Amino acid sequence: MISNVSSLSANQLALLATTFSAFLVDACTEFVVGSEDDTVVVGRTMDIFGNLGSRLVTHPKDASMGSILSDGSMGMEWAVRNPFVGIDAFGLPITTDGLNTLGLACSVLMLGESVYQRIPAEADARAQSINQLNFCDWALSNFDNVSQVNQSLHNGEVIVTLISVADFKNSLPSVSRILAVSDVVDIPSDIPLTSHYSLHDKDGSSLVIEYTAAGFKTYDNTIGVMTNDPTYDYQEKTLKEYLSLRNPNPVPVFDSLKPRDHPVVTTSQGLDVNMAGLPGDLSPNSRFLRTAVNLNTLIYPTTAELAVDAAKHIINAIEMFAGSVYQDPIKFGDTPDELWVTEWATIRDITNGVYSFRTYTNSEWKHIDLDDLDFTKGAPSVSVAVDIPDQRFDAVSMMST
C-alpha cells in the first residue's frame, strides 16, 4: 500500500493529503447505557490528532449567548434558560459535549458529508441562524428534553449554517479571542468542521440530527450508538449484517461423531470465538458495530454506579492510543500532532446530573456534580483546562499509616 501511494504524482499526493485533512479531523464514538434503576448514562470519546486545548466551561442562568455566521455577522442571540456545563475546543465559545441541569445531553460528532443551510438574506431569518459549531450551545441552553429540541427543529425555529474555524476565530471580537487556533492544533484553520449531533435525556429518548445533501433529517437512536461517517441510517443497516453474533462460547457439537480410535479435537481456540468476524479496526463503521455489539452483550447494570462502570469499560474498548492511527497518509511521523489519540472521554450520568471526564495524559476520572456548581443568575462563567496533569500516587505513605 505504501509503495502505491509513493508512486502517485505530486498533484495526486496533494489531492489525497487535502482529502484526508478535510475529513479525518475528528473521530468520536458515543453510546448510551441504561440500568434497572432507570439511570441513563452516556459515554463518549473525543478522538483527534493534535491538541484541542479543551476546557470545561460552566454556563450560568441568563448568561448571554450568540452565534457568529461565516460572513462575520451575528446570527441568533439568546440568554441561557437552562444552565449547563460542557467541554469546548480551539479556545472558541463552542460546546462539543455537554449536559444541562434538566438532564439533556448533547454531543457534536464529525460527519464529513454534512451540507448545511444557506445564510438567509432577511434580517428576521438571520436572527434565527446559528453556525454548526454552536448547535449544542443552542440546544442545551434552551430546551428541557429531546422532544422539545426535535419539535423546534421541525418547526423551523433555527437555521443551521456552515462556518470554518478560521472564520469563527476572525469574526470574534478581540476580547473574546481566547486562544488562536494555530496555537492549539496543527490543522488548516479554514477547514469547516462538519458535524452531526446526538441528544439524550433522562427519560431515555435519544435523537440523531443530520444535515446532508439529502436535506435535514432526524432519527430516533434506538441502538444507542453514534460515530462518524457514513450517516446514521447507513450504520443502522450495516448492523443488521451482524445479528448472528453471540457471546456464549460454542459447545463441542462434534463429540458424538468422532471415531473412537481417532478422536477429534473439538475445544475452541480461546474465548469469544462466536464473535469472529466482528470488525476490530478504528473506522467509524467498525466502532459503531463493535460498540453496538458490546452494548447488546452487556449484562444489564442494576445501579447507576454499575452503569457508569460499564461505560468506562466500553470506552476502553474503542479508545485510540498514540500510534494506532497516523493523520498524515504520506508521512508517518512520531510527534503528537501527527498521531491520533483519544484526547478526552466523558461519561454523563444524566439522571443524577454528574459529569465525568478523563484525558489521554491522565486516565483518572474526575467527577462533577452539577448541583455543586454555581449556575445562579449573574454568576460568572468558570472554565478549567481538562488536561489536568497526572499526580504521583504515594502508596508507601498510605500503606504505612
Short mmCIF file of C-alpha atoms in Angstrom, two decimals:
data_model
loop_
_atom_site.label_atom_id
_atom_site.label_comp_id
_atom_site.label_asym_id
_atom_site.label_seq_id
_atom_site.Cartn_x
_atom_site.Cartn_y
_atom_site.Cartn_z
CA MET A 1 0.00 0.00 0.00
CA ILE A 2 2.78 2.44 0.85
CA SER A 3 4.56 1.78 -2.44
CA ASN A 4 1.34 2.51 -4.31
CA VAL A 5 0.97 5.85 -2.54
CA SER A 6 4.57 6.85 -3.25
CA SER A 7 4.09 6.24 -6.97
CA LEU A 8 1.35 8.86 -7.24
CA SER A 9 2.00 12.17 -8.96
CA ALA A 10 2.61 15.33 -6.97
CA ASN A 11 -0.89 16.58 -7.82
CA GLN A 12 -2.44 13.31 -6.74
CA LEU A 13 -0.50 13.36 -3.50
CA ALA A 14 -1.64 16.89 -2.78
CA LEU A 15 -5.24 15.96 -3.50
CA LEU A 16 -5.00 12.89 -1.29
CA ALA A 17 -3.47 14.86 1.55
CA THR A 18 -6.16 17.53 1.25
CA THR A 19 -8.89 14.91 1.25
CA PHE A 20 -7.54 13.24 4.38
CA SER A 21 -7.07 16.59 6.12
CA ALA A 22 -10.59 17.68 5.29
CA PHE A 23 -12.30 14.59 6.57
CA LEU A 24 -10.01 12.99 9.14
CA VAL A 25 -10.08 15.80 11.65
CA ASP A 26 -12.13 14.25 14.38
CA ALA A 27 -13.39 10.74 15.10
CA CYS A 28 -15.68 10.13 18.04
CA THR A 29 -17.90 7.42 19.48
CA GLU A 30 -20.92 7.94 21.70
CA PHE A 31 -23.23 5.40 23.35
CA VAL A 32 -25.96 5.03 25.98
CA VAL A 33 -26.02 2.63 28.93
CA GLY A 34 -29.17 2.13 30.98
CA SER A 35 -29.73 0.41 34.31
CA GLU A 36 -32.50 -1.33 36.21
CA ASP A 37 -32.93 1.70 38.48
CA ASP A 38 -33.74 3.77 35.34
CA THR A 39 -30.44 5.63 35.28
CA VAL A 40 -29.36 6.87 31.84
CA VAL A 41 -25.60 7.14 31.30
CA VAL A 42 -23.96 8.48 28.13
CA GLY A 43 -20.33 7.69 27.29
CA ARG A 44 -18.31 9.47 24.64
CA THR A 45 -14.76 9.65 23.25
CA MET A 46 -13.11 12.62 21.53
CA ASP A 47 -10.60 11.14 19.10
CA ILE A 48 -8.44 13.63 17.23
CA PHE A 49 -4.90 14.41 16.12
CA GLY A 50 -3.12 17.29 17.80
CA ASN A 51 -4.46 19.17 20.81
CA LEU A 52 -7.88 20.81 21.03
CA GLY A 53 -6.92 22.82 24.08
CA SER A 54 -10.28 21.86 25.57
CA ARG A 55 -11.67 23.40 28.73
CA LEU A 56 -14.60 22.52 30.95
CA VAL A 57 -16.90 25.56 30.98
CA THR A 58 -19.97 26.49 33.04
CA HIS A 59 -22.84 28.49 31.55
CA PRO A 60 -25.00 30.04 34.32
CA LYS A 61 -28.64 31.06 34.03
CA ASP A 62 -29.38 34.12 31.86
CA ALA A 63 -25.80 34.27 30.55
CA SER A 64 -25.68 35.91 27.12
CA MET A 65 -25.04 33.64 24.14
CA GLY A 66 -24.83 34.22 20.41
CA SER A 67 -23.70 32.56 17.21
CA ILE A 68 -21.47 34.20 14.61
CA LEU A 69 -22.13 33.48 10.94
CA SER A 70 -19.49 32.90 8.27
CA ASP A 71 -19.95 36.36 6.74
CA GLY A 72 -18.93 37.93 10.05
CA SER A 73 -22.42 38.98 11.07
CA MET A 74 -24.15 37.99 14.28
CA GLY A 75 -26.88 35.40 13.98
CA MET A 76 -29.14 34.28 16.78
CA GLU A 77 -28.65 35.81 20.21
CA TRP A 78 -30.26 34.47 23.37
CA ALA A 79 -29.97 34.11 27.14
CA VAL A 80 -29.32 30.79 28.86
CA ARG A 81 -32.61 29.40 30.14
CA ASN A 82 -31.22 26.06 31.31
CA PRO A 83 -27.71 26.25 32.80
CA PHE A 84 -25.22 23.69 31.55
CA VAL A 85 -21.64 22.52 31.68
CA GLY A 86 -19.66 21.44 28.64
CA ILE A 87 -16.26 20.96 27.03
CA ASP A 88 -15.13 23.45 24.39
CA ALA A 89 -12.47 23.28 21.66
CA PHE A 90 -9.94 25.58 19.96
CA GLY A 91 -10.44 28.17 22.70
CA LEU A 92 -13.67 29.17 20.96
CA PRO A 93 -17.09 29.62 22.59
CA ILE A 94 -18.43 26.30 21.33
CA THR A 95 -19.67 23.23 23.20
CA THR A 96 -18.62 19.87 21.78
CA ASP A 97 -20.07 17.83 24.64
CA GLY A 98 -22.37 18.97 27.43
CA LEU A 99 -25.11 18.36 29.98
CA ASN A 100 -27.72 20.77 31.31
CA THR A 101 -29.35 20.86 34.74
CA LEU A 102 -32.57 19.22 33.49
CA GLY A 103 -30.80 16.15 32.15
CA LEU A 104 -30.46 16.97 28.46
CA ALA A 105 -27.14 15.86 26.95
CA CYS A 106 -25.76 16.98 23.59
CA SER A 107 -22.69 15.97 21.60
CA VAL A 108 -21.06 17.14 18.38
CA LEU A 109 -19.52 14.34 16.28
CA MET A 110 -17.88 14.84 12.91
CA LEU A 111 -19.76 13.96 9.73
CA GLY A 112 -17.79 14.78 6.60
CA GLU A 113 -20.74 14.64 4.22
CA SER A 114 -22.75 17.29 6.07
CA VAL A 115 -24.37 20.04 3.99
CA TYR A 116 -25.92 22.94 5.89
CA GLN A 117 -28.47 25.62 5.16
CA ARG A 118 -27.55 28.90 3.47
CA ILE A 119 -27.27 32.12 5.42
CA PRO A 120 -30.57 33.90 4.77
CA ALA A 121 -30.66 37.46 3.48
CA GLU A 122 -33.66 38.51 5.56
CA ALA A 123 -32.86 40.06 8.94
CA ASP A 124 -35.57 38.08 10.75
CA ALA A 125 -34.23 34.80 9.37
CA ARG A 126 -30.65 35.74 10.27
CA ALA A 127 -31.82 36.23 13.83
CA GLN A 128 -32.83 32.55 13.79
CA SER A 129 -29.50 31.35 12.36
CA ILE A 130 -26.59 29.66 14.13
CA ASN A 131 -23.35 28.12 12.90
CA GLN A 132 -22.92 24.36 13.07
CA LEU A 133 -20.37 24.56 15.90
CA ASN A 134 -22.87 26.24 18.25
CA PHE A 135 -25.63 23.66 17.88
CA CYS A 136 -25.17 22.14 21.34
CA ASP A 137 -24.96 25.59 22.94
CA TRP A 138 -28.35 26.39 21.41
CA ALA A 139 -29.93 23.05 22.35
CA LEU A 140 -28.63 22.74 25.91
CA SER A 141 -29.39 26.31 26.94
CA ASN A 142 -32.93 26.44 25.53
CA PHE A 143 -34.58 23.05 25.97
CA ASP A 144 -35.59 20.59 28.69
CA ASN A 145 -35.62 17.34 26.73
CA VAL A 146 -35.15 15.66 23.36
CA SER A 147 -38.78 16.08 22.32
CA GLN A 148 -38.61 19.87 22.67
CA VAL A 149 -35.47 20.08 20.53
CA ASN A 150 -36.98 17.83 17.87
CA GLN A 151 -40.17 19.89 17.74
CA SER A 152 -38.23 23.16 17.47
CA LEU A 153 -36.14 21.79 14.61
CA HIS A 154 -39.14 20.55 12.66
CA ASN A 155 -40.96 23.83 13.29
CA GLY A 156 -38.09 25.60 11.54
CA GLU A 157 -37.20 27.69 14.58
CA VAL A 158 -33.46 27.50 13.86
CA ILE A 159 -31.36 27.68 10.69
CA VAL A 160 -28.02 25.83 10.91
CA THR A 161 -25.28 27.26 8.67
CA LEU A 162 -21.64 26.42 7.98
CA ILE A 163 -18.61 28.23 9.38
CA SER A 164 -14.90 27.36 9.35
CA VAL A 165 -12.72 27.61 12.43
CA ALA A 166 -10.79 30.47 10.80
CA ASP A 167 -13.94 32.47 10.03
CA PHE A 168 -15.22 31.85 13.54
CA LYS A 169 -11.94 32.94 15.11
CA ASN A 170 -11.51 36.01 12.93
CA SER A 171 -15.09 37.17 13.46
CA LEU A 172 -14.86 37.19 17.23
CA PRO A 173 -14.18 40.49 18.97
CA SER A 174 -10.57 40.62 20.12
CA VAL A 175 -11.61 40.48 23.77
CA SER A 176 -13.30 37.14 23.13
CA ARG A 177 -10.47 35.56 21.16
CA ILE A 178 -9.16 33.38 23.98
CA LEU A 179 -6.76 31.21 22.06
CA ALA A 180 -5.64 31.26 18.44
CA VAL A 181 -6.35 28.01 16.63
CA SER A 182 -2.82 27.83 15.26
CA ASP A 183 -1.55 27.67 18.85
CA VAL A 184 -3.73 24.67 19.62
CA VAL A 185 -3.78 22.20 16.77
CA ASP A 186 -1.79 21.89 13.56
CA ILE A 187 -4.62 21.67 11.04
CA PRO A 188 -5.66 24.17 8.37
CA SER A 189 -7.95 26.51 10.27
CA ASP A 190 -10.12 27.09 7.19
CA ILE A 191 -11.40 23.51 7.40
CA PRO A 192 -15.17 23.55 8.01
CA LEU A 193 -15.74 21.12 10.87
CA THR A 194 -18.91 19.49 9.60
CA SER A 195 -20.86 17.54 12.17
CA HIS A 196 -23.97 15.67 13.12
CA TYR A 197 -25.48 15.84 16.58
CA SER A 198 -26.58 13.44 19.29
CA LEU A 199 -29.12 14.24 22.00
CA HIS A 200 -30.24 12.24 25.05
CA ASP A 201 -32.48 12.93 28.03
CA LYS A 202 -33.26 11.36 31.40
CA ASP A 203 -36.47 9.81 30.01
CA GLY A 204 -34.31 7.60 27.80
CA SER A 205 -35.02 9.35 24.49
CA SER A 206 -32.15 9.63 22.01
CA LEU A 207 -32.06 11.60 18.79
CA VAL A 208 -29.59 11.95 15.89
CA ILE A 209 -29.71 15.15 13.83
CA GLU A 210 -28.07 15.35 10.41
CA TYR A 211 -27.84 17.93 7.64
CA THR A 212 -26.75 16.43 4.31
CA ALA A 213 -27.30 16.90 0.58
CA ALA A 214 -30.48 14.86 1.07
CA GLY A 215 -31.77 17.50 3.47
CA PHE A 216 -32.38 17.82 7.18
CA LYS A 217 -33.22 14.55 8.95
CA THR A 218 -33.68 13.30 12.49
CA TYR A 219 -33.51 9.69 13.66
CA ASP A 220 -34.69 8.06 16.86
CA ASN A 221 -31.47 6.46 18.03
CA THR A 222 -32.91 3.14 19.19
CA ILE A 223 -29.48 1.47 19.02
CA GLY A 224 -27.93 3.99 21.37
CA VAL A 225 -24.67 4.40 19.41
CA MET A 226 -23.28 7.08 17.13
CA THR A 227 -19.91 7.59 15.45
CA ASN A 228 -19.00 9.50 12.26
CA ASP A 229 -19.36 8.84 8.52
CA PRO A 230 -21.42 7.47 6.95
CA THR A 231 -24.84 8.71 8.04
CA TYR A 232 -26.76 7.10 10.89
CA ASP A 233 -29.27 5.27 8.68
CA TYR A 234 -26.45 3.52 6.81
CA GLN A 235 -24.78 2.49 10.07
CA GLU A 236 -28.07 1.07 11.28
CA LYS A 237 -28.50 -1.00 8.11
CA THR A 238 -24.93 -2.35 8.33
CA LEU A 239 -25.55 -3.55 11.89
CA LYS A 240 -28.17 -5.99 10.60
CA GLU A 241 -25.40 -7.99 8.92
CA TYR A 242 -24.05 -8.93 12.36
CA LEU A 243 -27.26 -10.16 14.01
CA SER A 244 -25.87 -13.71 14.18
CA LEU A 245 -23.08 -12.78 16.60
CA ARG A 246 -23.47 -14.31 20.04
CA ASN A 247 -21.34 -14.12 23.16
CA PRO A 248 -21.54 -17.74 24.51
CA ASN A 249 -18.61 -19.96 23.58
CA PRO A 250 -19.63 -22.83 21.26
CA VAL A 251 -20.23 -26.29 22.69
CA PRO A 252 -18.29 -29.29 21.25
CA VAL A 253 -21.06 -30.41 18.88
CA PHE A 254 -18.91 -33.00 17.07
CA ASP A 255 -18.28 -35.22 20.11
CA SER A 256 -20.92 -37.77 19.09
CA LEU A 257 -19.46 -38.07 15.59
CA LYS A 258 -15.79 -38.66 16.28
CA PRO A 259 -14.41 -42.21 15.76
CA ARG A 260 -13.32 -43.98 18.93
CA ASP A 261 -9.84 -44.70 17.58
CA HIS A 262 -9.29 -41.25 16.08
CA PRO A 263 -10.63 -38.59 18.46
CA VAL A 264 -11.13 -35.11 17.03
CA VAL A 265 -10.08 -32.03 18.95
CA THR A 266 -13.30 -30.07 19.42
CA THR A 267 -12.33 -27.49 22.00
CA SER A 268 -12.28 -23.84 20.91
CA GLN A 269 -9.04 -21.95 20.38
CA GLY A 270 -9.93 -19.37 23.00
CA LEU A 271 -12.71 -17.27 24.40
CA ASP A 272 -15.20 -15.30 22.35
CA VAL A 273 -14.86 -17.30 19.14
CA ASN A 274 -18.55 -16.71 18.46
CA MET A 275 -17.64 -13.04 17.89
CA ALA A 276 -15.36 -13.97 14.99
CA GLY A 277 -15.99 -11.57 12.13
CA LEU A 278 -16.69 -8.52 14.28
CA PRO A 279 -14.51 -5.68 12.89
CA GLY A 280 -11.69 -4.61 15.17
CA ASP A 281 -10.34 -1.58 13.31
CA LEU A 282 -10.93 2.04 14.32
CA SER A 283 -13.00 3.19 11.35
CA PRO A 284 -16.32 4.87 12.22
CA ASN A 285 -18.38 1.98 10.88
CA SER A 286 -16.36 -0.60 12.81
CA ARG A 287 -16.52 1.42 16.04
CA PHE A 288 -20.28 1.69 15.59
CA LEU A 289 -20.65 -2.06 15.10
CA ARG A 290 -18.32 -3.04 17.92
CA THR A 291 -19.91 -0.66 20.40
CA ALA A 292 -23.43 -1.76 19.48
CA VAL A 293 -22.50 -5.42 19.93
CA ASN A 294 -20.78 -4.68 23.24
CA LEU A 295 -23.91 -2.93 24.50
CA ASN A 296 -26.06 -5.82 23.34
CA THR A 297 -23.97 -8.42 25.18
CA LEU A 298 -23.51 -6.31 28.31
CA ILE A 299 -25.06 -7.72 31.48
CA TYR A 300 -27.64 -5.04 32.22
CA PRO A 301 -26.44 -2.90 35.13
CA THR A 302 -28.63 -2.80 38.23
CA THR A 303 -27.48 0.58 39.57
CA ALA A 304 -26.16 3.93 38.39
CA GLU A 305 -22.71 3.05 39.70
CA LEU A 306 -22.59 -0.15 37.66
CA ALA A 307 -23.85 1.67 34.55
CA VAL A 308 -21.01 4.18 34.90
CA ASP A 309 -18.52 1.34 35.37
CA ALA A 310 -19.85 -0.35 32.23
CA ALA A 311 -19.44 2.89 30.27
CA LYS A 312 -15.81 3.09 31.36
CA HIS A 313 -15.08 -0.39 30.03
CA ILE A 314 -16.85 0.25 26.73
CA ILE A 315 -14.74 3.39 26.29
CA ASN A 316 -11.60 1.34 26.99
CA ALA A 317 -12.54 -1.00 24.13
CA ILE A 318 -12.63 1.76 21.50
CA GLU A 319 -10.08 4.36 22.58
CA MET A 320 -7.10 5.31 20.41
CA PHE A 321 -3.51 5.43 21.62
CA ALA A 322 -0.53 7.19 20.09
CA GLY A 323 0.48 5.17 17.03
CA SER A 324 -2.81 3.39 16.41
CA VAL A 325 -3.67 5.81 13.58
CA TYR A 326 -1.50 8.35 11.75
CA GLN A 327 -3.09 11.56 10.50
CA ASP A 328 -0.72 12.18 7.58
CA PRO A 329 -1.27 9.50 4.89
CA ILE A 330 2.06 10.28 3.26
CA LYS A 331 4.47 11.00 6.10
CA PHE A 332 4.46 8.66 9.08
CA GLY A 333 5.79 10.90 11.84
CA ASP A 334 6.03 10.46 15.56
CA THR A 335 5.03 13.83 17.01
CA PRO A 336 1.69 14.29 18.81
CA ASP A 337 0.29 16.47 16.01
CA GLU A 338 0.73 13.59 13.54
CA LEU A 339 -0.91 10.94 15.72
CA TRP A 340 -4.50 10.19 16.59
CA VAL A 341 -5.39 9.67 20.23
CA THR A 342 -8.49 9.70 22.38
CA GLU A 343 -7.77 13.21 23.67
CA TRP A 344 -10.55 13.03 26.22
CA ALA A 345 -13.58 10.98 27.13
CA THR A 346 -16.71 11.81 29.08
CA ILE A 347 -19.38 9.94 31.00
CA ARG A 348 -22.60 11.81 31.71
CA ASP A 349 -24.96 10.39 34.32
CA ILE A 350 -27.83 12.48 33.04
CA THR A 351 -30.28 11.08 35.57
CA ASN A 352 -28.27 12.19 38.59
CA GLY A 353 -26.58 15.20 36.99
CA VAL A 354 -22.97 14.03 37.23
CA TYR A 355 -20.46 14.96 34.52
CA SER A 356 -17.22 12.93 34.44
CA PHE A 357 -14.18 13.20 32.20
CA ARG A 358 -10.65 11.93 31.72
CA THR A 359 -7.86 12.76 29.28
CA TYR A 360 -5.19 10.93 27.32
CA THR A 361 -2.44 12.07 29.69
CA ASN A 362 -4.45 11.50 32.87
CA SER A 363 -6.71 8.45 32.87
CA GLU A 364 -8.17 9.16 36.31
CA TRP A 365 -11.86 10.04 36.06
CA LYS A 366 -12.87 13.43 37.50
CA HIS A 367 -16.49 13.73 38.59
CA ILE A 368 -18.52 16.95 38.79
CA ASP A 369 -21.95 17.09 40.42
CA LEU A 370 -23.92 19.80 38.64
CA ASP A 371 -25.69 20.59 41.93
CA ASP A 372 -22.34 21.77 43.30
CA LEU A 373 -21.85 24.38 40.56
CA ASP A 374 -22.98 27.99 40.82
CA PHE A 375 -25.45 28.41 37.99
CA THR A 376 -27.42 31.26 39.55
CA LYS A 377 -28.27 34.37 37.58
CA GLY A 378 -25.30 36.70 37.49
CA ALA A 379 -22.77 34.02 38.43
CA PRO A 380 -19.58 34.14 36.33
CA SER A 381 -18.82 31.54 33.71
CA VAL A 382 -15.96 29.40 35.03
CA SER A 383 -13.53 27.38 32.91
CA VAL A 384 -10.73 24.94 33.67
CA ALA A 385 -8.42 23.02 31.35
CA VAL A 386 -9.49 19.38 31.14
CA ASP A 387 -5.92 18.15 30.66
CA ILE A 388 -5.04 18.17 34.35
CA PRO A 389 -1.53 16.75 34.96
CA ASP A 390 -1.39 13.27 36.43
CA GLN A 391 -0.33 13.12 40.07
CA ARG A 392 2.04 10.63 41.61
CA PHE A 393 0.32 8.17 43.94
CA ASP A 394 2.30 7.81 47.19
CA ALA A 395 1.46 4.20 48.03
CA VAL A 396 4.29 3.91 50.59
CA SER A 397 2.89 6.70 52.78
CA MET A 398 -0.64 5.33 52.52
CA MET A 399 0.39 1.80 53.47
CA SER A 400 2.48 2.98 56.43
CA THR A 401 -0.38 4.86 58.11
#
